[in-house]
Coordinates of C-alpha atoms and ligand atoms in Angstrom, one line a residue:
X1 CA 0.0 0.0 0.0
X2 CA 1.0 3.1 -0.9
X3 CA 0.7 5.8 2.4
X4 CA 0.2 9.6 1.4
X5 CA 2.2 11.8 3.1
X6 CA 0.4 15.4 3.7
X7 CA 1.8 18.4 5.1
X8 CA -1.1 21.1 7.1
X9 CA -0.5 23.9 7.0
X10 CA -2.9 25.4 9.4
X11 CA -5.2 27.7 7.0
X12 CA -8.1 26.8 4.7
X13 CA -5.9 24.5 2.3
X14 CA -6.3 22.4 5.2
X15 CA -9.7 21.7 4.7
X16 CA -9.5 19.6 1.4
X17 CA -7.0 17.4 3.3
X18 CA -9.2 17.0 6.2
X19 CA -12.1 15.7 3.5
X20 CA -10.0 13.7 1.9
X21 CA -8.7 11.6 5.5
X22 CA -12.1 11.8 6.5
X23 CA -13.6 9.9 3.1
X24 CA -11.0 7.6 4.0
X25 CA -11.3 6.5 7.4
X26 CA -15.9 6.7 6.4
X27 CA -14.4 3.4 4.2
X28 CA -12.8 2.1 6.7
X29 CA -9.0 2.8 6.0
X30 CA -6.2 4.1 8.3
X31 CA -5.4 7.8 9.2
X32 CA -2.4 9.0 11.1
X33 CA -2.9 12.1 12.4
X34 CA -1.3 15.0 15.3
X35 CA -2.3 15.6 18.6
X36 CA -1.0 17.6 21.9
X37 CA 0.1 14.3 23.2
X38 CA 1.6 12.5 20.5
X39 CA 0.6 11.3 17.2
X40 CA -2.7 8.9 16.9
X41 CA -3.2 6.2 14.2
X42 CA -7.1 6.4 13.2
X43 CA -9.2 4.2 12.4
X44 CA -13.2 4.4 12.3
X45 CA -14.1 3.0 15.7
X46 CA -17.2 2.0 15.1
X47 CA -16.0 -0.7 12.9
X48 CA -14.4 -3.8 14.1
X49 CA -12.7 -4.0 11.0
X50 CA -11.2 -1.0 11.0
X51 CA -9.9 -2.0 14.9
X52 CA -8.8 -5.4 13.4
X53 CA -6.5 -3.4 10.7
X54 CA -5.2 -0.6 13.8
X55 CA -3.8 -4.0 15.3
X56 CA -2.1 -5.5 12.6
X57 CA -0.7 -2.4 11.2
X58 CA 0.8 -1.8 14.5
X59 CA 1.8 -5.5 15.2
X60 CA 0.1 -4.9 18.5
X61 CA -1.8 -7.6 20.8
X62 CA -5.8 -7.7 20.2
X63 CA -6.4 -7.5 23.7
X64 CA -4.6 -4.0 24.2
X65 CA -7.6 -1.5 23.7
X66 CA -7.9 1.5 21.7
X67 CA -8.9 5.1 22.3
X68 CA -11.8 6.5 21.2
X69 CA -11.2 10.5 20.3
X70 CA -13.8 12.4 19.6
X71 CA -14.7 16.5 18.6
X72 CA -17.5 17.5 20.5
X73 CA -18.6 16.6 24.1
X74 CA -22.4 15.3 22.8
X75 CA -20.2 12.6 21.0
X76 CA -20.0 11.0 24.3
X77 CA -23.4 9.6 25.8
X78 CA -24.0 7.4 22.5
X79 CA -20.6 5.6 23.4
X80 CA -20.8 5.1 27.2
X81 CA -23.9 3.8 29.7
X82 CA -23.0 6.8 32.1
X83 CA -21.3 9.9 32.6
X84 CA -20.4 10.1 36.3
X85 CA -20.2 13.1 38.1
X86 CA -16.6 12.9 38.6
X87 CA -15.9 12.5 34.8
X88 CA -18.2 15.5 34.7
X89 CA -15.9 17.6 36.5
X90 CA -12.3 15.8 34.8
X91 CA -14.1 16.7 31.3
X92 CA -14.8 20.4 32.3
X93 CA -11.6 21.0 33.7
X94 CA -9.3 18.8 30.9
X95 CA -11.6 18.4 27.9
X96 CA -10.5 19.3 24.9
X97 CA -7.1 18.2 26.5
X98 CA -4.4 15.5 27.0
X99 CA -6.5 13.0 29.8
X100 CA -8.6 9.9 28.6
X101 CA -11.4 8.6 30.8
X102 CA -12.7 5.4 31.3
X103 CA -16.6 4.8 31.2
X104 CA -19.0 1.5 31.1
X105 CA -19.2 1.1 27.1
X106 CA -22.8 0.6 24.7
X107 CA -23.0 -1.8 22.8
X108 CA -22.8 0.6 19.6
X109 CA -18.8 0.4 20.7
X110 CA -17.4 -3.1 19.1
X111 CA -15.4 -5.4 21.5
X112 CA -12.7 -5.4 19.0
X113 CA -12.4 -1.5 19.7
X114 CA -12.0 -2.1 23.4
X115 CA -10.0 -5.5 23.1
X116 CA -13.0 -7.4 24.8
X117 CA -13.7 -5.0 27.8
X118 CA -17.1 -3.9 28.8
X119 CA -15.5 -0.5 29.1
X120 CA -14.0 2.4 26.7
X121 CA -11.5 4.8 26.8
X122 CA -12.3 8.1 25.5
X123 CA -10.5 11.5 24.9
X124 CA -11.3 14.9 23.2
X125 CA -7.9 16.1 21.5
X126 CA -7.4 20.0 22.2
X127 CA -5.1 20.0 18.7
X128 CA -7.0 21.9 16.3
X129 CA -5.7 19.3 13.6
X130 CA -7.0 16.3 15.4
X131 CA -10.5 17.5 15.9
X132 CA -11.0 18.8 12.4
X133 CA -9.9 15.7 11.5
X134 CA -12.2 14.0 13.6
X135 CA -15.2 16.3 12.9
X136 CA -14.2 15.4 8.8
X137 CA -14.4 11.9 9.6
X138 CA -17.9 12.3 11.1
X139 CA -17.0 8.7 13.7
X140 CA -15.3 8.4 16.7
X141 CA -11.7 7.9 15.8
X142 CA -10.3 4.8 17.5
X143 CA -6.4 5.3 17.6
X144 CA -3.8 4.0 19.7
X145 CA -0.5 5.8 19.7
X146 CA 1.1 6.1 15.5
X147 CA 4.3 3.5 16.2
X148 CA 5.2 -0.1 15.6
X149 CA 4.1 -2.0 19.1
X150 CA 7.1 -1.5 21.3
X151 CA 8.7 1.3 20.0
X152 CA 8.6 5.1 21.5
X153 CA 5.6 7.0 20.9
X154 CA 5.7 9.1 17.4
X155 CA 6.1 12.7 18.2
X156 CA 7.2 13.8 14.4
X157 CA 4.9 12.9 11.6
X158 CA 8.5 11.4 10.4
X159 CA 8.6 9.0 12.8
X160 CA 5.3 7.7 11.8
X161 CA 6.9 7.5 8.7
X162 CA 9.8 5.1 10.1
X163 CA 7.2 3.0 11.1
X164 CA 4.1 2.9 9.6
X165 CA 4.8 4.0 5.9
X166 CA 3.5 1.4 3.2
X167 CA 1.1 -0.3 6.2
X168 CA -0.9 2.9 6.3
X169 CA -3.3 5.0 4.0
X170 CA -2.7 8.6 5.0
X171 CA 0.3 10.6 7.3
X172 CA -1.3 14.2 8.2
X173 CA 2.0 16.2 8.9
X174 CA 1.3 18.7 11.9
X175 CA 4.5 19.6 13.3
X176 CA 6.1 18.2 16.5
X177 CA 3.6 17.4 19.3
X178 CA 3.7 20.0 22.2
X179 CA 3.5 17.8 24.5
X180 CA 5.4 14.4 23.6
X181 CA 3.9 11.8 26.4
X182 CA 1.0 10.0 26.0
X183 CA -2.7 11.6 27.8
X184 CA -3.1 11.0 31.4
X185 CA -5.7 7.8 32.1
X186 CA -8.5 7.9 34.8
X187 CA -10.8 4.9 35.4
X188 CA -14.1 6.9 36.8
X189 CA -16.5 3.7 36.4
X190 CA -16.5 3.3 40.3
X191 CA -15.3 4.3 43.5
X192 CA -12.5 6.7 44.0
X193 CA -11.3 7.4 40.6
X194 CA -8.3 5.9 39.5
X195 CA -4.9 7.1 37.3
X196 CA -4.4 4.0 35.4
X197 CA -1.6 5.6 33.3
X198 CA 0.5 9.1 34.5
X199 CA 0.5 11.9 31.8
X200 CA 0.5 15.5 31.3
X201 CA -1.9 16.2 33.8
X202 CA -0.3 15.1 37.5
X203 CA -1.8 13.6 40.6
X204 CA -1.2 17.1 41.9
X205 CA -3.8 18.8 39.3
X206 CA -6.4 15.7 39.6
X207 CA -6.6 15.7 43.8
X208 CA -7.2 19.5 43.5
X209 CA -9.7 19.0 41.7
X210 CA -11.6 15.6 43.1
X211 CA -9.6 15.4 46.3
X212 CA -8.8 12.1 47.0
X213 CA -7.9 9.6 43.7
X214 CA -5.9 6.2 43.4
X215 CA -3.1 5.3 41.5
X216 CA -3.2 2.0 39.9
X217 CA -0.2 -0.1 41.6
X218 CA 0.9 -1.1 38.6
X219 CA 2.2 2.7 37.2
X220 CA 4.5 2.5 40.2
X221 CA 5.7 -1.0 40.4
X222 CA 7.6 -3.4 37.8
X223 CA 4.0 -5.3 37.0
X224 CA 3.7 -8.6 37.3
X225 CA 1.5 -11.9 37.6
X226 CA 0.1 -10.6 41.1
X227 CA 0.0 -7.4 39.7
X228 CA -1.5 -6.6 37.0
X229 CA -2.6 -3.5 35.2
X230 CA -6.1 -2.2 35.1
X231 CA -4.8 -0.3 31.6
X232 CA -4.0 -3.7 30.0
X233 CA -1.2 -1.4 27.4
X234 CA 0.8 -1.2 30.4
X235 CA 2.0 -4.5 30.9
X236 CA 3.9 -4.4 27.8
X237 CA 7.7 -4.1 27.1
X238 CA 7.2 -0.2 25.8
X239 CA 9.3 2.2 24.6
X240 CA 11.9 0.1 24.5
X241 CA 15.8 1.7 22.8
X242 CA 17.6 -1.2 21.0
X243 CA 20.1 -0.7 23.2
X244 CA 20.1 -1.5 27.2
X245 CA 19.1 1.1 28.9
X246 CA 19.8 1.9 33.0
X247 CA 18.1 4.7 34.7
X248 CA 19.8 6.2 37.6
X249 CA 18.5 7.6 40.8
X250 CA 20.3 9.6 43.3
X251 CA 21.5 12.8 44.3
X252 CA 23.1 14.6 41.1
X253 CA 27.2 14.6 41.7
X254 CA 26.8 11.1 42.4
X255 CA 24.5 10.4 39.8
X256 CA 27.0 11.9 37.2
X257 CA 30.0 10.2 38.6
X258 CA 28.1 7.2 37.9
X259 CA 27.3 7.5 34.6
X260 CA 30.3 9.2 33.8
X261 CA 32.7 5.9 34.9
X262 CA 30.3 3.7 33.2
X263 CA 30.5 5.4 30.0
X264 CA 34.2 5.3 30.3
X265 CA 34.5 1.6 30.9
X266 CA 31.6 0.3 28.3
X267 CA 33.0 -1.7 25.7
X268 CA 31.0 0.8 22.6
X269 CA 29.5 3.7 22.4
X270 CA 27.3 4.8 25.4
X271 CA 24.6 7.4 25.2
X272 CA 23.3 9.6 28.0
X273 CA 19.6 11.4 28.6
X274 CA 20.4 14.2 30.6
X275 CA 20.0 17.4 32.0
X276 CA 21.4 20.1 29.6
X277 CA 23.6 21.3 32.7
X278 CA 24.8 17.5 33.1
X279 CA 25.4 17.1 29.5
X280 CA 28.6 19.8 29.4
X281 CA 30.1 18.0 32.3
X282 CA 29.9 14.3 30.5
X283 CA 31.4 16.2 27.2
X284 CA 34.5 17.3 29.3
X285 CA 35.3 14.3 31.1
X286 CA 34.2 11.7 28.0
X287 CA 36.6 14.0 26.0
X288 CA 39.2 14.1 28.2
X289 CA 39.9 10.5 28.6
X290 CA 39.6 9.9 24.4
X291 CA 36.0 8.1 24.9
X292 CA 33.6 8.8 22.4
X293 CA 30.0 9.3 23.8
X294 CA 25.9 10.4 22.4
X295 CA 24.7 12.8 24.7
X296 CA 20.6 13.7 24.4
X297 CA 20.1 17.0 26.6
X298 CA 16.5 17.0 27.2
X299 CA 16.2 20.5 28.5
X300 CA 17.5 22.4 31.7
X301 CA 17.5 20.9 35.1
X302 CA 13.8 20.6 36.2
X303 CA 12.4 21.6 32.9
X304 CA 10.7 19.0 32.6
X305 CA 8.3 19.8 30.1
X306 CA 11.3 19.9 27.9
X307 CA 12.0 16.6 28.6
X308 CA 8.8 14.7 28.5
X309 CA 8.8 16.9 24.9
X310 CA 12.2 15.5 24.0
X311 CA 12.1 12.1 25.5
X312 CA 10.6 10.2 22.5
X313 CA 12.4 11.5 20.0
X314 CA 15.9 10.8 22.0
X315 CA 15.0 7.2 22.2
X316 CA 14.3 6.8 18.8
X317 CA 17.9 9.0 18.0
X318 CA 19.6 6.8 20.2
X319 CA 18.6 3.9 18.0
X320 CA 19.3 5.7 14.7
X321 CA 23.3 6.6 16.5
X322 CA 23.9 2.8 17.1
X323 CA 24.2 3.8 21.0
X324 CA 25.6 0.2 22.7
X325 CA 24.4 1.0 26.2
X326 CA 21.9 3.8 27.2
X327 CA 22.0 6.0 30.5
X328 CA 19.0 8.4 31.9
X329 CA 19.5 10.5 34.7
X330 CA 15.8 10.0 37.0
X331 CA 13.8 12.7 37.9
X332 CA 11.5 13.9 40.7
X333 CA 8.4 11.5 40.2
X334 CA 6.2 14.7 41.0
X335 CA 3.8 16.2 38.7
X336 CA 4.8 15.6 35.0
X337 CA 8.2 13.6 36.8
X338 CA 5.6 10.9 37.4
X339 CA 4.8 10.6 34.0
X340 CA 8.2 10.9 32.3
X341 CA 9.5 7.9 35.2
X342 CA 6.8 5.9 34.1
X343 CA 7.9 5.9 31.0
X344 CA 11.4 5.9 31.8
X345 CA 11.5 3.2 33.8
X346 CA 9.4 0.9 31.1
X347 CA 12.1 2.0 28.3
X348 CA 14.7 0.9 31.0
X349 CA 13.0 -2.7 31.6
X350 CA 12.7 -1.6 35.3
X351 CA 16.6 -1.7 35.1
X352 CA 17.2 1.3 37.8
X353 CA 20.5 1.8 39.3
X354 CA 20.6 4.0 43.0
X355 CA 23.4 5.6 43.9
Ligands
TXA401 O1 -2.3 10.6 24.3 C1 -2.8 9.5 24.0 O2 -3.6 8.9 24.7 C2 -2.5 8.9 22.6 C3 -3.1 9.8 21.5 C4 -3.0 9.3 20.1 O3 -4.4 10.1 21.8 N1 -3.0 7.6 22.5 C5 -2.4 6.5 23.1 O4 -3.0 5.3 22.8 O5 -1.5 6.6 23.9 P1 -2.3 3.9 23.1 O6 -3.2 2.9 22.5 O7 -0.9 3.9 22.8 O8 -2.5 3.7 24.7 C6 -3.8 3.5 25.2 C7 -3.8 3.0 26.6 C8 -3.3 1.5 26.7 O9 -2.4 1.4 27.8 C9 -4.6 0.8 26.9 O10 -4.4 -0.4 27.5 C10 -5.4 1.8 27.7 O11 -5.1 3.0 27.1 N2 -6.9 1.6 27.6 C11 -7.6 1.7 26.5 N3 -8.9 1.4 26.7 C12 -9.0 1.0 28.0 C13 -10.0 0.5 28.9 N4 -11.2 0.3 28.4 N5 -9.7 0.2 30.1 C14 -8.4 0.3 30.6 N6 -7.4 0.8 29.8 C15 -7.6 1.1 28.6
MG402 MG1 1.0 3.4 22.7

């Protein structure tokens, strides 16, 4: 299959492009497309066979559920039994925006949609690609994340490319995402509402609002056959570099000493995710001894929207660069911290080092 490759350019040229992905997805074909979070692969998600084809042009397990997206908040109570009053408040306060909720599904929404659960996820993109996109297709657009299963997250319409070209119809070009991690989860279909993946929007930001939520175990802990996520996605090897990759927790002289002697002694070329202050200091002491090293500065010390912005892309680099062994300096696992651990720590295989 051929996959068309389409730049926006956010004015009304756009609109033509928009018709055209949206004729394509109304007979059943795939779309990937931009949003704050990172890019989406659409499918029509009303149609199990449009779901079926998500999964295989992703190589990613049936039972890993998609996303629904959708434009407009009266898209919702066709899709779901109930709208609880806390999702009431998440979607007033987030929607459009980068969190996905979790609600009791209708039957209108196929079990090949929601790999078999009674339940669907659902999120209104705030991009103003995604939701004319969405509006063009006239469906809720399933889409799970625009990479090969196990890779990073797309953040570039050219790493959809990398992955996806000739497996998909259409590549809508929007720019980098602003954000680069994937929408924060909640589960609101009982009890205290639950985070059942980190993202953008922190613990922090969600208790303000609802006072007192849950993690799911699972987002903090390696998971396991006791423990098992209630976002089935997460149990999966994720994100994963080609090369090993340690992450390494500790206060920050001893944290660079650490990486810095390992670099020195690893048999190829070693590649470190770091603070742009960090990053000088690993130049001088790499380049001092003769030892060749890939640095990926993701942005200044506590920046970490930088980072979670970066992150992606690094990984994927880091691949392209032939990196032997991979280092990451942790953050605080605070606010947006949380989320880029999480996916930190699954890139690393929980491989985590404390010094
Ligand atoms: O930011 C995002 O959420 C991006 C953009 C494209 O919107 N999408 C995304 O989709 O990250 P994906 O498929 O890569 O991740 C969806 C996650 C998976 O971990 C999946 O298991 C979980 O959502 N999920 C989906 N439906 C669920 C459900 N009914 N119950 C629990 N978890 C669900
Ligand atoms: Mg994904």
């Amino acid at each position: 299959m051929e996959t068309r490759f389409v730049q926006l350019q956010g004015d009304e040229h756009d609109a033509a492009v928009f018709a055209e992905a949206g004729r394509i997805i109304r007979a059943g074909g795939l779309v990937a497309f931009p949003t704050e979070t990172v890019y989406g692969l659409g499918g029509n998600g009303l149609d199990p066979e449009a779901s079926r084809k998500i999964y295989a042009a992703k190589g990613r397990p049936s039972d890993n559920p998609l996303i629904l997206h959708i434009a407009e908040r009266d898209e919702l109570p066709p899709l779901v039994q109930e709208v609880p009053e806390t999702a009431g408040k998440l979607m007033d306060a987030f929607w459009p925006g980068p969190l996905t909720l979790i609600f009791r599904k209708r039957p209108l929404v196929p079990k090949e949609t929601t790999g078999g659960l009674d339940t669907v996820a659902v999120r209104m993109p705030s991009h103003p690609g995604a939701a004319a996109f969405i509006r063009a297709a006239g469906v809720p657009i399933a889409a799970p994340s625009a990479n090969l299963s196990g890779r990073p997250s797309p953040t570039t319409a050219e790493h959809v490319r990398e992955d996806l070209n000739g497996r998909i119809d259409m590549i809508l070009d929007g720019g980098e995402s602003e954000i680069g991690l994937e929408s924060t989860i909640v589960d609101v279909t009982g009890g205290t509402p639950t985070v059942l993946r980190p993202g953008y929007i922190g613990r922090e930001r969600l208790e303000a609002l609802l006072g007192e939520i849950r993690i799911d175990p699972a987002v903090l802990e390696k998971p396991s056959a006791d423990l098992r996520p209630k976002a089935p996605g997460m149990k999966y090897r994720h994100y994963a570099p080609k090369a090993p990759l340690t992450l390494v927790k500790g206060e920050a002289a001893a944290v660079s000493a650490y990486i810095t002697e390992q670099c020195l002694t690893a048999p190829g070329r070693a590649g470190i995710l770091c603070s742009l202050e960090s990053a000088c200091g690993y130049a001088a002491a790499c380049g001092k001894a003769g030892k060749p090293i890939l640095l990926y500065p993701l942005g200044e010390q506590d920046d970490e929207e930088a980072a979670a912005h970066r992150l992606f892309a690094a990984l994927r680099q880091a691949d392209e660069d032939g990196a032997a062994v991979l280092f990451a300096e942790a953050c605080e696992e605070k606010d947006l911290g949380a989320a880029i651990m999480n996916r930190l720590k699954k890139a690393a295989a929980y491989h985590i080092i404390e010094v």
